[in-house]
Short mmCIF file of C-alpha atoms in Angstrom, two decimals:
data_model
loop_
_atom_site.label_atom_id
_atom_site.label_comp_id
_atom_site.label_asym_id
_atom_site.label_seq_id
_atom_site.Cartn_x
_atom_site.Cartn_y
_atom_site.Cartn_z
CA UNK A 144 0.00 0.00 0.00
CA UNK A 145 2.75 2.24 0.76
CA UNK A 146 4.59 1.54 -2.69
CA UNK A 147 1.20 2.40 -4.48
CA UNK A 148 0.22 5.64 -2.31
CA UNK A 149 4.11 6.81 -3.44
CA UNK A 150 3.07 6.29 -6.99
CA UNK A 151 0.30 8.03 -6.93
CA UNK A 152 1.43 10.68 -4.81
CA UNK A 153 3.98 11.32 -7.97
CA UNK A 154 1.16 10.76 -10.53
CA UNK A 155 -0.65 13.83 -8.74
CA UNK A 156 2.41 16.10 -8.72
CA UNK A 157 2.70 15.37 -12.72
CA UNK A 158 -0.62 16.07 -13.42
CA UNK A 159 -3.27 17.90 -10.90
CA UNK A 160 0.20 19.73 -9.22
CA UNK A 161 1.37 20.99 -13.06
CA UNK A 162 1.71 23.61 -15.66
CA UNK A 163 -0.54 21.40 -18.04
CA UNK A 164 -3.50 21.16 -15.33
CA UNK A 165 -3.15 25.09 -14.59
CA UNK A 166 -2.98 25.41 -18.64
CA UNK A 167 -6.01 23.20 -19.28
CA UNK A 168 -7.88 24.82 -16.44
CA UNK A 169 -7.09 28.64 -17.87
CA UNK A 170 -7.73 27.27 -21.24
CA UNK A 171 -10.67 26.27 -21.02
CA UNK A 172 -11.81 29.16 -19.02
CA UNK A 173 -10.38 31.45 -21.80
CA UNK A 174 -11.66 29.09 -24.72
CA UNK A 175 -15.62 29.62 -23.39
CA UNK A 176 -15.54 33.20 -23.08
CA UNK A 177 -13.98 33.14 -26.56
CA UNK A 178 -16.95 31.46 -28.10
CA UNK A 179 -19.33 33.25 -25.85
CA UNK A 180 -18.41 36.54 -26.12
CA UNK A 181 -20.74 37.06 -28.91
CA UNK A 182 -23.59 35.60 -26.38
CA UNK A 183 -23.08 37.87 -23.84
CA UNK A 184 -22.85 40.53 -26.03
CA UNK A 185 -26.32 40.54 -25.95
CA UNK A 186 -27.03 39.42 -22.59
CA UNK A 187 -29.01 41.70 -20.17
CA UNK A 188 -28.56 42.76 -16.48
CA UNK A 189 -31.07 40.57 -15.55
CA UNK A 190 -30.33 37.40 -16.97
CA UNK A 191 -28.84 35.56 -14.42
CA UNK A 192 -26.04 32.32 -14.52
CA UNK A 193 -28.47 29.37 -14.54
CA UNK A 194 -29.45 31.09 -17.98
CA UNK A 195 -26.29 32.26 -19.99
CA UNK A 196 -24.47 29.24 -18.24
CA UNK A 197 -27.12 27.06 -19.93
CA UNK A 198 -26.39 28.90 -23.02
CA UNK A 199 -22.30 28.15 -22.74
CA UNK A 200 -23.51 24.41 -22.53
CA UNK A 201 -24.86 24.56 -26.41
CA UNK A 202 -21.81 26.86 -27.77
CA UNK A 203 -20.25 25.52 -31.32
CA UNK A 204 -17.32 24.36 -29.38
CA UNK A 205 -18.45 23.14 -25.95
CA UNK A 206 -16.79 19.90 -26.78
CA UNK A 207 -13.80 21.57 -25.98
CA UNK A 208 -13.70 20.65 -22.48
CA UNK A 209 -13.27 16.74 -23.26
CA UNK A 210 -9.83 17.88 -25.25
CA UNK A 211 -8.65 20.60 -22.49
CA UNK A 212 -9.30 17.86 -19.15
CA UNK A 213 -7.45 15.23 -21.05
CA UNK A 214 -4.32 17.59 -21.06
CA UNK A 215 -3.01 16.84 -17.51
CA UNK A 216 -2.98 13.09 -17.49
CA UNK A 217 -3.81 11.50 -20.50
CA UNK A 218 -0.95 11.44 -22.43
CA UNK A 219 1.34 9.85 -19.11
CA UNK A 220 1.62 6.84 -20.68
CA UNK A 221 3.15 8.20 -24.06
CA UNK A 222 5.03 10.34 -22.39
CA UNK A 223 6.68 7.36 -20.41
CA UNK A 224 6.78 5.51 -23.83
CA UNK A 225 8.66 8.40 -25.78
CA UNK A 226 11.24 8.59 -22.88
CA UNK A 227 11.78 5.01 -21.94
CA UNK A 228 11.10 5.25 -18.45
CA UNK A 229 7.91 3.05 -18.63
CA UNK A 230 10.02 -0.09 -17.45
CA UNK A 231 12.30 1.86 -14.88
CA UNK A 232 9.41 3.03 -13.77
CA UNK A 233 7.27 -0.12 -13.03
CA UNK A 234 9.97 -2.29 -12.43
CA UNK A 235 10.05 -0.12 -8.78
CA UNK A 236 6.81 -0.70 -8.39
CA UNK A 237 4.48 -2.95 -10.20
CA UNK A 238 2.70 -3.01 -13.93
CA UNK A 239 -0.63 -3.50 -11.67
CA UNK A 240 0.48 -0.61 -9.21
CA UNK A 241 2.07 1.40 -12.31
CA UNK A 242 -1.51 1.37 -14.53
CA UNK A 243 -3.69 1.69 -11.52
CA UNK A 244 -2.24 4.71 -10.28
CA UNK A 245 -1.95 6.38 -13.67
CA UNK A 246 -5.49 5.48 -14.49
CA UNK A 247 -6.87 7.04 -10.93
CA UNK A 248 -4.79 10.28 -11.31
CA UNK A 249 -5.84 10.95 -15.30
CA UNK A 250 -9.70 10.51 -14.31
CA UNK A 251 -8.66 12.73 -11.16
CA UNK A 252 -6.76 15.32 -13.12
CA UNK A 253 -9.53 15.65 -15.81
CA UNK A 254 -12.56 15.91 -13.17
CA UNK A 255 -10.28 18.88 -11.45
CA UNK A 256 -9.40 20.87 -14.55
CA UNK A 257 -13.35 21.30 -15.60
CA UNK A 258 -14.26 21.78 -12.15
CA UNK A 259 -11.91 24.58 -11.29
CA UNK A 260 -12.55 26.14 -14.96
CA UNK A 261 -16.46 25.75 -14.73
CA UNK A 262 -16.33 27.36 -11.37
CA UNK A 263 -14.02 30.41 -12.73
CA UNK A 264 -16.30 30.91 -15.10
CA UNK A 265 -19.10 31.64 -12.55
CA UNK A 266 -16.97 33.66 -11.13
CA UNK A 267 -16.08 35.97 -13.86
CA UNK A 268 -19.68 36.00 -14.63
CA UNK A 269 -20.93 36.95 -10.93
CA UNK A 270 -17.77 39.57 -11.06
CA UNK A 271 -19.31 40.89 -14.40
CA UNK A 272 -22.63 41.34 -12.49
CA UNK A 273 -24.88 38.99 -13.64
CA UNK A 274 -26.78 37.81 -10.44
CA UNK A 275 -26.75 34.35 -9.49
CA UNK A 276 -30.44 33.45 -10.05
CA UNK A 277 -33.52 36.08 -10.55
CA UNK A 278 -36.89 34.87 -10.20
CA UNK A 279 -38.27 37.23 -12.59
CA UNK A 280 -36.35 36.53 -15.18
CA UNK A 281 -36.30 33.90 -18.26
CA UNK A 282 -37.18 30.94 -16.53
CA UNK A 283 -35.63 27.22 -17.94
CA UNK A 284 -36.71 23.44 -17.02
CA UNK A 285 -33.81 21.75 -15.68
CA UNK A 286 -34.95 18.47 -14.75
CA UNK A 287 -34.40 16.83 -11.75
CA UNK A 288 -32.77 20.11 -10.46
CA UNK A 289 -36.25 22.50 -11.17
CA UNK A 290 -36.50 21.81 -7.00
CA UNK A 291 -32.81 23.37 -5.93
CA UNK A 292 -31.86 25.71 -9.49
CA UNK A 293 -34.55 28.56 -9.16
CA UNK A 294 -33.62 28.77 -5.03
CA UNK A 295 -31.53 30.07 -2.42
CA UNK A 296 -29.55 26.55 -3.27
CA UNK A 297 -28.57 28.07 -6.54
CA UNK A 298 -25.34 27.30 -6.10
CA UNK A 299 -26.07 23.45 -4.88
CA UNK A 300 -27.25 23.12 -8.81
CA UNK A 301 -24.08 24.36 -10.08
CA UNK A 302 -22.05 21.54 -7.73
CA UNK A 303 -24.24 18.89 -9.59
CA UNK A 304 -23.95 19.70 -12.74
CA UNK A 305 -20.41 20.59 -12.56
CA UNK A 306 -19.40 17.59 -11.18
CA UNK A 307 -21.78 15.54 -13.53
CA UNK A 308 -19.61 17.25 -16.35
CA UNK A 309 -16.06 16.91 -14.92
CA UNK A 310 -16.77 12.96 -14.29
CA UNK A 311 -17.73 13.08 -17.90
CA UNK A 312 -14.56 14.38 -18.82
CA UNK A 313 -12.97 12.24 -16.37
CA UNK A 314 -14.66 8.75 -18.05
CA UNK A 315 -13.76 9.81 -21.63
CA UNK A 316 -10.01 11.03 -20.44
CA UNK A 317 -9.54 7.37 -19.18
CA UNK A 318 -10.71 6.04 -22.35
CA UNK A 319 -7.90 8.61 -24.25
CA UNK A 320 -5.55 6.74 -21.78
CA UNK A 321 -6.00 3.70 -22.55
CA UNK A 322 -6.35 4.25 -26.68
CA UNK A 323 -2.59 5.95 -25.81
CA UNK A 324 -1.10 1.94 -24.83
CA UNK A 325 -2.62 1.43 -28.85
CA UNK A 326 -1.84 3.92 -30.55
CA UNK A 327 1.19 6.32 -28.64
CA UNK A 328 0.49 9.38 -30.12
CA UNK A 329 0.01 12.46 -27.95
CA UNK A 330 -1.97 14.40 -30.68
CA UNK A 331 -4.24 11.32 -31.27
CA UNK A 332 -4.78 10.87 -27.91
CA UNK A 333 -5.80 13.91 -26.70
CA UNK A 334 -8.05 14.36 -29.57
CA UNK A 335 -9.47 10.60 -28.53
CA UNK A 336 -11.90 11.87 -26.36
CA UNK A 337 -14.20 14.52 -28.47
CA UNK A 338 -13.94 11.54 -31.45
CA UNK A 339 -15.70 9.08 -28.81
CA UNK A 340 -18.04 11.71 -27.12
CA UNK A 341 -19.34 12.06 -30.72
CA UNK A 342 -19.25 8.73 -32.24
CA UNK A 343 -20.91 7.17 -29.17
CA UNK A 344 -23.65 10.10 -29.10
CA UNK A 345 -24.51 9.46 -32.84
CA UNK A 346 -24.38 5.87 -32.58
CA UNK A 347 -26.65 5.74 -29.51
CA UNK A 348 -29.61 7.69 -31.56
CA UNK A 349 -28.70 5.43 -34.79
CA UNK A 350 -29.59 2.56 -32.68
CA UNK A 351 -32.67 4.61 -30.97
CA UNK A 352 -31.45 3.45 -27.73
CA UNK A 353 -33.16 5.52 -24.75
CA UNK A 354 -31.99 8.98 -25.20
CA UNK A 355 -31.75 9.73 -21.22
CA UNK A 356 -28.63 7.41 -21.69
CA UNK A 357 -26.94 9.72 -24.78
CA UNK A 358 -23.71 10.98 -23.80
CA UNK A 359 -25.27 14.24 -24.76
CA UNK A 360 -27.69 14.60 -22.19
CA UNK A 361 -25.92 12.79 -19.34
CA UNK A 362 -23.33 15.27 -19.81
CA UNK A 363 -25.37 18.30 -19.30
CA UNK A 364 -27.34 16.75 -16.55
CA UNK A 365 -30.44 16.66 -18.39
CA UNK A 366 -31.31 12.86 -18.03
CA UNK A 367 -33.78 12.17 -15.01
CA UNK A 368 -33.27 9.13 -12.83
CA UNK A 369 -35.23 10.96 -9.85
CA UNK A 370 -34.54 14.22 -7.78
CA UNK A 371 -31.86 16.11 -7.76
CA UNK A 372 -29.71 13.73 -5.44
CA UNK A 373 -30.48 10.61 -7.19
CA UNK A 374 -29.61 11.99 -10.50
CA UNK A 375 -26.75 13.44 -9.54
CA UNK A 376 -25.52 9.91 -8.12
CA UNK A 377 -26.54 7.83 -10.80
CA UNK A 378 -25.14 10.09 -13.84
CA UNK A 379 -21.85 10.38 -12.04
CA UNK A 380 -22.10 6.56 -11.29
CA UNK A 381 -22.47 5.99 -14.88
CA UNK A 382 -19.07 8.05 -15.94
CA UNK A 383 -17.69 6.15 -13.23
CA UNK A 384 -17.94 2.51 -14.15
CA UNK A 385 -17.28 3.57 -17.98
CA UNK A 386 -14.09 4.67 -16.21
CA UNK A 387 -13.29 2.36 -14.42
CA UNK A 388 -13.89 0.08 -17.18
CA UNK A 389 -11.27 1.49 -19.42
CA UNK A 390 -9.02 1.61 -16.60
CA UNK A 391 -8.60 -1.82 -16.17
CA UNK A 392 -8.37 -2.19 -19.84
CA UNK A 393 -5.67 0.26 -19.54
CA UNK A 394 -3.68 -1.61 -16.63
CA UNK A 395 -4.05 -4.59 -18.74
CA UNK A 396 -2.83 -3.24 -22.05
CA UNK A 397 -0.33 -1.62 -20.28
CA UNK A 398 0.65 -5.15 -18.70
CA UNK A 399 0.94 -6.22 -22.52
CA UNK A 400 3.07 -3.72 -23.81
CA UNK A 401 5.74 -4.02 -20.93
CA UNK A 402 5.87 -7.89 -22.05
CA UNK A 403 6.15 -7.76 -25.06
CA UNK A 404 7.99 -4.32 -25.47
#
């Protein structure tokens, strides 16, 4: 256990504790109100966050975020490739040790970087003056959060969905992580991620399949499984087990690799 905490204490420090997560975080940030501006351009005083932030969740480029959370930690693995430390470095520890702790600090790393940028951005916002919530204004279903969005818990709404989207991030970063013991190829596999989003959202609706389960609307936290709590538990479960998933298809690729060189 110790062995594997000291791994992952290093996987941290190379990707939530550096440049590329404070890059990816700013980035992203800096990337919305690029493709917003035009938005809020014509945004009034009175429309408040829930509104112009569900407006940022429809922008031409929201995919964005999938590419800018898999910055910090999916590309670990081809950068231990490129540099032949791979072996040096799980011959101290263990392939197991080695893939599991890489796995658990890219889906880390990637749920950090949207929640830290997502949050900024409601900051700026508030900063700009756009109040939090106003009951008199335009007034949007959300779902399972109608109960908490419109509310004093405003900002209780903004936790779910945030987090809904950063374990997004985090499931389809793992997936990047694993493609990266395939094919080692930074540029591929930070692209990896927007390709699947997309591929798996089209192919769910060519196959009709229930759309509460689209990519799509999971993401934005518009699929109902109950209230607000239940949703928010079951989406993020969801994102979880497709990471988790990947990530032992990562260890054992990984595992592969290292054999067979």
């Amino acid at each position: 256990m110790r062995i594997f905490l000291n791994v992952l204490k290093n996987d941290f420090a190379r990707t939530v504790c550096s440049k590329a997560f404070v890059f990816a975080a700013l980035g992203l940030t800096a990337a919305t109100f690029l493709t917003g501006m035009e938005e809020l351009s014509y945004m009034q005083s009175e429309n408040d966050l829930i509104y112009i932030y569900g407006i940022f969740q429809y922008l031409d480029f929201q995919l964005l975020f999938l590419l800018f959370a898999a910055i910090p930690g999916a590309a670990l693995f081809c950068a231990d490739w490129e540099n032949r430390f791979i072996r040096f470095s799980a011959q101290r520890c263990s392939k197991r040790i080695y893939g599991v702790s890489k796995g658990i600090a890219c889906f880390v790393s990637a749920v950090l970087v949207v929640v830290v940028s997502e949050w900024l951005d409601l900051m700026i916002l508030r900063l700009w003056g756009f109040p939090a919530v106003n009951l008199e204004g335009t007034i949007q279903a959300l779902g399972a959060f109608d109960e908490i969005g419109y509310s004093e818990r405003v900002y209780l709404y903004f936790a779910a969905v945030i987090f809904i989207k950063a374990c997004c991030a985090g499931a389809f970063a793992e997936f990047a992580l694993w493609l990266s013991t395939k094919i080692t190829n930074v540029f591929v596999t930070l692209a990896a991620p927007m390709l699947a989003y997309y591929v798996l959202n089209t192919l769910m609706m060519w196959l009709r399949m229930p759309s509460k389960f689209y990519p799509g609307m999971l993401s934005k936290g518009l699929s109902v499984f109950g209230g607000a709590r239940i949703t928010t538990l079951v989406t993020c479960g969801i994102f979880a087990a497709f990471g988790v998933v990947f990530l032992v298809l990562f260890t054992r690729s990984c595992r592969r690799r290292l054999e067979n060189g």
